[in-house]
Amino acid sequence: MRELALDLDAFEGPFDLLLTLLLSEDLEPRDVDLAGVVLAFLEVLAERDEVDLDACGEFLVLISALLELKARALFPDEAAELDALEPEEAAEELARRLAEYRRMKEAAAWLAERLVSERDRFFRLGPAPLAPQPERRLAPQDPEALGAALRLLATPPPSVSLNHMALRFPPVAQFLERFRALLSRRRRFDFDSEVHGLSRVEQAVAFLALLELRKAGEVAISQAAPFAPIRITKADVERIDTWTRRSA
Amino acid sequence: MDSTLRLIAANPVDKLARTVEALLVVASAPLTVAELAEAADDDPERVETALGLVRERFSEPRSGIVLEEVAGGYAFRASREAADACSRLFERPVERGLSPAALETLAIVAYLGPCSRPEVARIRGVAADSAVASLVERGLISEAGRESGPGGAVRYKTTPLFERVFGLESLAALPRLDDLGEDATELRTRLLEVAESRAS
């Protein structure tokens, strides 16, 4: 839900970023069309077969908070802002704002008058589908040079090396079986000595098998120091050791 | 023999003028000298001379069609003499019912554009959502990118149609608005008086 892509007038990007910008006050809540956010969410919801109640709940909470933020921002305490200024500064600021607005109001009046005076101008309106212009024109070409260029294109490309495809990963199960067999005979073993002589890929798969055994609680793994040999102990042995230490 | 003589007598710019005339008849938006020169495959200076001939031929009250320089190019329009007849047959939907709020918004975008909806709202003191939407729908303003920074607001600018509807050669033909100095001073003085009386 937080990845909800938005394309609003005042903002374009994921919902997550919108939240961040609003909370960090980089974006004015009053400028954000929250109805647009709700519509975008509903569109995403309509595309899905199932209603994700968690996402809906989270969205409701977030959009309510944003609505409250926006409602507060729509009633700014401008009087307080102006009160904080000296009388001269406040007058200057108000005069600046009013003068700016008055200028634009006069410009609008000029446009309205212009509209009346130009009322008797009729002209053709409509799309102007101009023919697309070629970006550049080709200079005259030598036919032989063109032929040579075409021959180059016709040359079969060099064969693609498939050597990397030969990288085969042995199945993890193979090492699982191997380690289990080993643990049925011995209670402890060193991982390094067991995988010695294997390729890097095989060693990696063997380590994955080791992690699987650890996840299943079949073994305990210990290492005295970084890069020291990894010691594998059968789980019940580890439990006995722990019990013995606790008893002691 | 007769045909050859006529060819020699024909003015080459006059022929170009006929081509320019044809291009302007087909076009539904103003064409610049560069566009006309490109289409006519001729020299821009000769095209300007040809435009002079066309303008002479299509001028009021001589012709029902008038050549005008508008929106940075040249276009034909109906003569003002025929305006009544035109208004009985055609509408002018672009400017019909433009509200004062829309005109103020249009003025702000024309003078300060490209500018965003929040900027318009800040100057007018009220939300500009519907005014902006109405102007976009009429084709008088259009989107012109977004403000810099993440999630920047859409910015708007006036379109060539705006210049055409208002009969402006370009945005530079808008009147200057810096003759409001006296008004601003008067406003400032009045506000200062009010502020001082409040402070006392």
XYZ file of C-alpha atoms in Angstrom:
448
model
C 0.000 0.000 0.000
C 2.875 2.340 0.812
C 4.232 1.763 -2.706
C 0.961 3.162 -4.113
C 2.048 5.251 -7.131
C 0.513 8.730 -7.172
C 0.335 11.270 -9.986
C -1.227 14.360 -8.429
C -0.948 18.003 -9.401
C 1.236 18.863 -6.443
C 3.094 15.571 -6.140
C 4.271 12.643 -8.223
C 5.734 9.520 -6.650
C 4.985 6.764 -4.131
C 2.590 7.282 -1.212
C 5.460 6.588 1.161
C 7.430 9.580 -0.155
C 4.328 11.776 0.064
C 3.999 10.887 3.751
C 7.675 11.617 4.353
C 7.497 14.987 2.591
C 4.365 15.992 4.479
C 5.785 14.971 7.846
C 9.098 16.706 7.169
C 7.087 19.807 6.102
C 8.755 19.843 2.675
C 5.289 19.784 1.126
C 2.304 21.881 2.176
C -0.696 19.656 3.114
C -3.041 22.272 1.644
C -1.496 21.693 -1.826
C -2.107 17.934 -1.833
C -5.276 16.612 -3.411
C -6.199 13.924 -0.852
C -9.291 12.900 -2.812
C -6.871 11.994 -5.612
C -4.912 9.779 -3.192
C -8.116 7.992 -2.148
C -9.124 7.482 -5.792
C -5.690 6.059 -6.641
C -5.979 3.650 -3.692
C -9.481 2.578 -4.734
C -8.251 1.942 -8.278
C -5.502 -0.336 -6.964
C -8.024 -2.048 -4.701
C -10.422 -2.632 -7.609
C -7.659 -4.280 -9.639
C -7.082 -6.899 -6.923
C -9.268 -9.946 -6.486
C -9.091 -9.982 -2.708
C -9.552 -7.158 -0.225
C -6.469 -6.738 1.935
C -8.070 -5.654 5.207
C -4.735 -4.808 6.830
C -3.780 -2.511 3.964
C -7.241 -0.907 3.994
C -7.032 -0.315 7.736
C -3.562 1.169 7.496
C -4.657 3.390 4.630
C -7.699 4.635 6.561
C -5.551 5.572 9.535
C -2.970 7.366 7.383
C -5.476 9.210 5.189
C -7.431 10.325 8.278
C -4.236 11.735 9.784
C -3.451 13.503 6.506
C -6.971 14.942 6.348
C -6.570 16.324 9.834
C -3.182 17.820 8.897
C -4.687 19.407 5.804
C -7.694 20.748 7.695
C -5.351 22.399 10.200
C -3.157 23.793 7.418
C -6.160 25.283 5.640
C -6.752 27.611 8.570
C -3.331 29.128 9.132
C -2.971 31.595 11.912
C -1.930 34.459 9.652
C -2.932 37.043 12.223
C -0.440 35.541 14.674
C 2.273 35.610 12.004
C 1.622 39.276 11.347
C 1.367 40.066 15.060
C 4.883 38.747 15.479
C 6.104 41.493 13.139
C 6.701 45.109 13.975
C 3.841 47.412 12.823
C 6.028 48.775 9.990
C 7.020 45.279 8.874
C 3.445 44.020 9.067
C 2.221 46.972 7.043
C 5.022 46.448 4.525
C 4.204 42.727 4.185
C 0.472 43.323 3.829
C 1.077 46.107 1.341
C 3.354 43.853 -0.690
C 0.744 41.091 -0.776
C -2.100 43.443 -1.600
C -0.100 45.255 -4.275
C 0.807 41.949 -5.907
C -2.789 40.824 -5.885
C -4.024 44.210 -7.107
C -1.599 44.075 -10.034
C -2.941 40.678 -11.037
C -6.513 41.868 -10.598
C -5.796 44.769 -12.934
C -4.197 42.398 -15.412
C -7.343 40.260 -15.251
C -9.467 43.362 -15.876
C -7.309 44.204 -18.900
C -7.788 40.668 -20.223
C -11.572 40.942 -19.725
C -11.634 44.231 -21.672
C -9.463 42.717 -24.364
C -11.868 39.813 -24.644
C -14.728 42.235 -25.308
C -12.773 44.251 -27.862
C -11.669 41.086 -29.675
C -15.144 39.576 -29.633
C -15.555 40.098 -33.385
C -12.398 38.184 -34.293
C -13.338 34.761 -35.677
C -10.722 32.277 -36.763
C -10.398 28.617 -37.482
C -9.802 26.442 -34.462
C -8.800 22.853 -34.358
C -5.937 20.484 -34.066
C -3.043 21.285 -36.330
C -1.616 17.920 -37.273
C 1.544 19.118 -38.971
C 3.470 16.493 -40.874
C 6.352 15.186 -38.778
C 9.610 16.630 -40.038
C 12.537 14.297 -40.566
C 15.213 15.176 -38.056
C 18.063 15.028 -40.539
C 18.424 14.423 -44.216
C 20.869 11.833 -45.475
C 23.654 13.137 -47.629
C 24.026 11.471 -51.064
C 25.491 8.009 -50.510
C 27.877 5.898 -52.547
C 26.051 2.672 -53.560
C 29.238 0.631 -53.073
C 29.733 1.970 -49.553
C 26.093 1.171 -48.779
C 26.606 -2.371 -50.156
C 29.678 -2.823 -47.967
C 27.732 -1.621 -44.918
C 24.931 -4.069 -45.708
C 27.430 -6.926 -46.158
C 28.805 -6.133 -42.708
C 25.305 -6.361 -41.289
C 24.760 -9.693 -43.064
C 27.872 -11.236 -41.482
C 26.840 -13.835 -38.914
C 27.555 -12.608 -35.397
C 30.280 -14.348 -33.375
C 28.976 -17.335 -31.461
C 28.017 -16.561 -27.897
C 30.071 -18.307 -25.237
C 28.000 -20.680 -23.116
C 30.826 -21.574 -20.778
C 29.124 -20.009 -17.807
C 26.169 -22.349 -18.365
C 28.437 -25.227 -17.373
C 28.348 -24.006 -13.779
C 26.409 -26.804 -12.149
C 25.159 -26.643 -8.615
C 25.111 -29.978 -6.795
C 21.843 -30.538 -4.898
C 21.806 -29.443 -1.251
C 20.192 -32.802 -0.399
C 23.392 -34.550 -1.427
C 25.357 -32.740 1.310
C 22.519 -33.113 3.811
C 22.724 -36.886 3.428
C 26.491 -36.812 3.578
C 26.598 -34.760 6.815
C 23.833 -36.814 8.448
C 25.743 -40.027 7.655
C 28.881 -38.468 9.092
C 27.054 -37.387 12.280
C 25.659 -40.901 12.748
C 29.243 -42.129 12.950
C 30.906 -39.170 14.712
C 29.474 -36.588 17.135
C 31.763 -33.782 15.964
C 33.564 -32.843 12.778
C 35.311 -29.877 11.199
C 33.515 -28.353 8.236
C 36.755 -27.233 6.546
C 38.339 -30.652 6.594
C 35.147 -32.233 5.214
C 34.880 -29.876 2.245
C 38.588 -29.723 1.554
C 39.313 -30.401 -2.107
C 35.797 -29.443 -3.310
C 35.170 -26.574 -5.749
C 34.010 -23.154 -4.436
C 30.484 -23.828 -5.692
C 30.378 -27.216 -3.953
C 31.736 -25.683 -0.759
C 29.004 -23.021 -0.899
C 26.286 -25.662 -1.368
C 27.780 -27.697 1.492
C 27.562 -24.641 3.724
C 23.918 -24.165 2.736
C 23.276 -27.786 3.742
C 24.962 -27.037 7.058
C 22.666 -24.069 7.644
C 19.678 -26.288 6.832
C 20.786 -28.788 9.491
C 21.211 -25.969 11.983
C 17.752 -24.630 11.159
C 16.278 -28.066 11.757
C 18.046 -28.193 15.139
C 20.065 -31.253 14.174
C 23.479 -29.651 14.737
C 25.187 -26.871 16.643
C 27.802 -24.741 14.906
C 30.705 -23.059 16.614
C 33.778 -21.126 15.553
C 36.434 -20.069 18.041
C 37.441 -16.936 16.066
C 36.804 -15.393 12.662
C 38.306 -17.634 9.939
C 38.981 -20.371 12.498
C 37.757 -23.886 11.596
C 33.975 -24.302 11.820
C 33.114 -27.059 14.235
C 29.895 -29.022 13.842
C 28.443 -30.861 16.803
C 25.474 -33.194 16.847
C 22.602 -31.391 18.605
C 21.973 -33.872 21.436
C 25.662 -33.787 22.357
C 25.422 -29.989 22.566
C 22.339 -30.242 24.795
C 24.100 -32.690 27.091
C 27.118 -30.389 27.306
C 24.901 -27.424 28.173
C 23.067 -29.467 30.788
C 26.354 -30.603 32.285
C 27.667 -27.040 32.446
C 24.442 -25.762 34.047
C 24.481 -28.591 36.598
C 28.052 -27.830 37.428
C 4.522 31.302 -77.205
C 1.833 32.995 -75.168
C 2.457 30.654 -72.217
C 6.223 31.310 -72.286
C 5.659 35.057 -72.209
C 3.365 34.747 -69.198
C 5.987 32.711 -67.345
C 8.623 35.344 -67.914
C 6.285 38.092 -66.807
C 5.281 36.279 -63.582
C 6.843 37.679 -60.416
C 8.656 34.829 -58.586
C 7.706 36.280 -55.171
C 4.111 36.410 -56.323
C 4.253 32.663 -56.916
C 5.736 32.188 -53.461
C 2.940 34.405 -52.060
C 0.371 32.026 -53.552
C 2.132 29.079 -51.890
C 2.231 30.906 -48.537
C -1.455 31.754 -48.950
C -2.257 28.057 -49.537
C -0.244 26.976 -46.485
C -2.044 29.496 -44.291
C -5.454 28.348 -45.566
C -4.687 24.741 -44.682
C -3.179 25.546 -41.257
C -5.448 25.731 -38.226
C -2.801 27.379 -36.045
C -0.495 30.340 -36.726
C 2.600 29.490 -38.803
C 5.977 31.120 -38.225
C 8.160 32.478 -41.024
C 10.572 29.597 -40.422
C 7.773 27.019 -40.781
C 6.485 28.671 -43.938
C 10.016 28.844 -45.414
C 10.611 25.177 -44.573
C 7.314 24.068 -46.138
C 7.707 26.283 -49.216
C 11.363 25.246 -49.490
C 12.367 28.878 -49.880
C 14.357 31.623 -48.265
C 12.863 33.161 -45.031
C 13.533 36.697 -46.283
C 11.632 36.008 -49.522
C 8.825 34.455 -47.435
C 8.569 37.696 -45.428
C 8.297 39.645 -48.683
C 5.621 37.207 -49.869
C 3.783 37.640 -46.548
C 3.757 41.397 -47.210
C 2.007 40.716 -50.531
C -0.516 38.351 -48.883
C -1.176 40.844 -46.084
C -1.862 43.536 -48.691
C -4.218 41.256 -50.572
C -6.046 40.028 -47.418
C -6.722 43.136 -45.412
C -9.809 44.923 -44.176
C -12.015 46.177 -45.745
C -10.658 44.763 -48.980
C -11.267 41.101 -48.144
C -13.502 38.914 -45.977
C -10.387 37.001 -44.933
C -7.676 38.928 -43.081
C -4.057 37.979 -42.504
C -2.900 38.786 -38.965
C 0.304 38.393 -37.024
C -0.672 36.572 -33.845
C 0.749 34.118 -31.290
C 4.236 34.355 -32.758
C 3.126 33.538 -36.314
C 0.770 34.362 -39.148
C -2.838 33.187 -39.507
C -6.017 34.005 -41.378
C -9.142 35.167 -39.592
C -12.546 36.434 -40.665
C -12.884 40.190 -41.183
C -14.563 42.103 -38.377
C -17.179 43.183 -40.905
C -18.362 39.569 -41.071
C -18.347 39.093 -37.269
C -22.157 39.236 -36.909
C -22.672 36.622 -39.605
C -19.958 34.467 -38.052
C -21.512 34.741 -34.595
C -24.848 33.538 -35.962
C -23.225 30.388 -37.286
C -20.284 29.765 -34.930
C -19.613 29.837 -31.205
C -16.511 30.971 -29.360
C -16.450 28.219 -26.708
C -12.931 28.927 -25.502
C -13.724 32.259 -23.903
C -17.443 31.743 -23.218
C -18.269 32.055 -19.518
C -14.729 32.771 -18.299
C -15.225 33.660 -14.625
C -13.376 36.521 -12.880
C -11.477 33.846 -10.890
C -10.395 32.166 -14.145
C -9.307 35.526 -15.615
C -7.243 36.315 -12.501
C -5.645 32.879 -12.680
C -4.989 33.386 -16.392
C -3.367 36.761 -15.693
C -1.086 35.225 -13.037
C -0.021 32.385 -15.352
C 0.491 34.809 -18.266
C 2.653 37.222 -16.264
C 4.448 34.878 -13.865
C 4.299 31.552 -15.719
C 5.356 28.878 -15.686
C 3.896 28.763 -12.195
C 2.176 26.108 -10.097
C -1.342 25.948 -8.693
C -0.108 26.541 -5.102
C 1.656 29.726 -6.307
C -1.572 30.958 -7.920
C -3.445 30.145 -4.698
C -0.883 32.056 -2.628
C -1.320 35.218 -4.711
C -5.113 35.017 -4.932
C -5.535 33.882 -1.325
C -7.985 31.133 -2.306
C -7.668 27.692 -3.890
C -7.216 27.763 -7.661
C -8.126 24.135 -8.414
C -11.300 24.649 -10.429
C -10.023 27.786 -12.200
C -6.870 25.967 -13.323
C -8.856 22.890 -14.418
C -11.255 25.074 -16.434
C -8.389 26.920 -18.172
C -6.628 23.633 -19.019
C -9.872 22.239 -20.431
C -10.340 25.330 -22.608
C -6.764 24.976 -23.879
C -5.718 28.442 -22.627
C -3.024 27.047 -20.312
C -1.083 23.787 -20.370
C 1.340 21.877 -18.199
C 4.979 22.982 -18.366
C 6.896 20.474 -16.244
C 7.086 20.294 -12.485
C 8.781 22.312 -9.778
C 12.235 21.025 -8.869
C 12.642 18.688 -5.902
C 10.934 15.397 -5.091
C 7.199 15.382 -5.776
C 7.284 18.921 -7.270
C 3.948 20.537 -8.191
C 2.840 20.787 -11.836
C 3.659 24.147 -13.420
C 1.459 25.837 -16.017
C 2.063 28.231 -18.899
C -0.220 29.938 -21.394
C -0.715 28.326 -24.802
C -0.540 29.881 -28.299
C -4.353 29.647 -28.254
C -4.387 32.148 -25.366
C -2.435 34.632 -27.480
C -4.719 33.996 -30.418
C -7.963 34.396 -28.477
C -6.738 37.656 -26.934
C -5.255 38.839 -30.244
C -1.686 39.123 -28.928
C 1.338 38.916 -31.216
C 3.201 37.338 -28.263
C 3.267 37.480 -24.452
C 5.512 40.532 -24.784
C 2.419 42.385 -26.081
C 0.833 42.198 -22.599
C 0.774 45.638 -20.933
C 3.433 46.392 -18.322
C 2.138 46.307 -14.779
C 4.803 48.373 -13.067
C 2.779 51.577 -13.191
C 1.225 50.767 -9.825
C 3.909 52.488 -7.763
C 1.635 55.210 -6.447
C -1.061 52.729 -5.481
C 1.427 50.595 -3.552
C 2.784 53.608 -1.662
C -0.723 54.753 -0.832
C -1.622 51.248 0.379
C 1.502 51.042 2.509
C 0.822 54.399 4.163
C -2.786 53.490 4.912
C -1.787 50.125 6.408
C 0.948 51.721 8.478
C -1.595 54.126 9.948
C -3.858 51.238 10.899
C -0.944 49.264 12.396
C 0.199 52.243 14.471
C -3.289 52.913 15.788
C -3.549 49.246 16.799
C -0.144 49.328 18.497
C -1.067 52.427 20.496
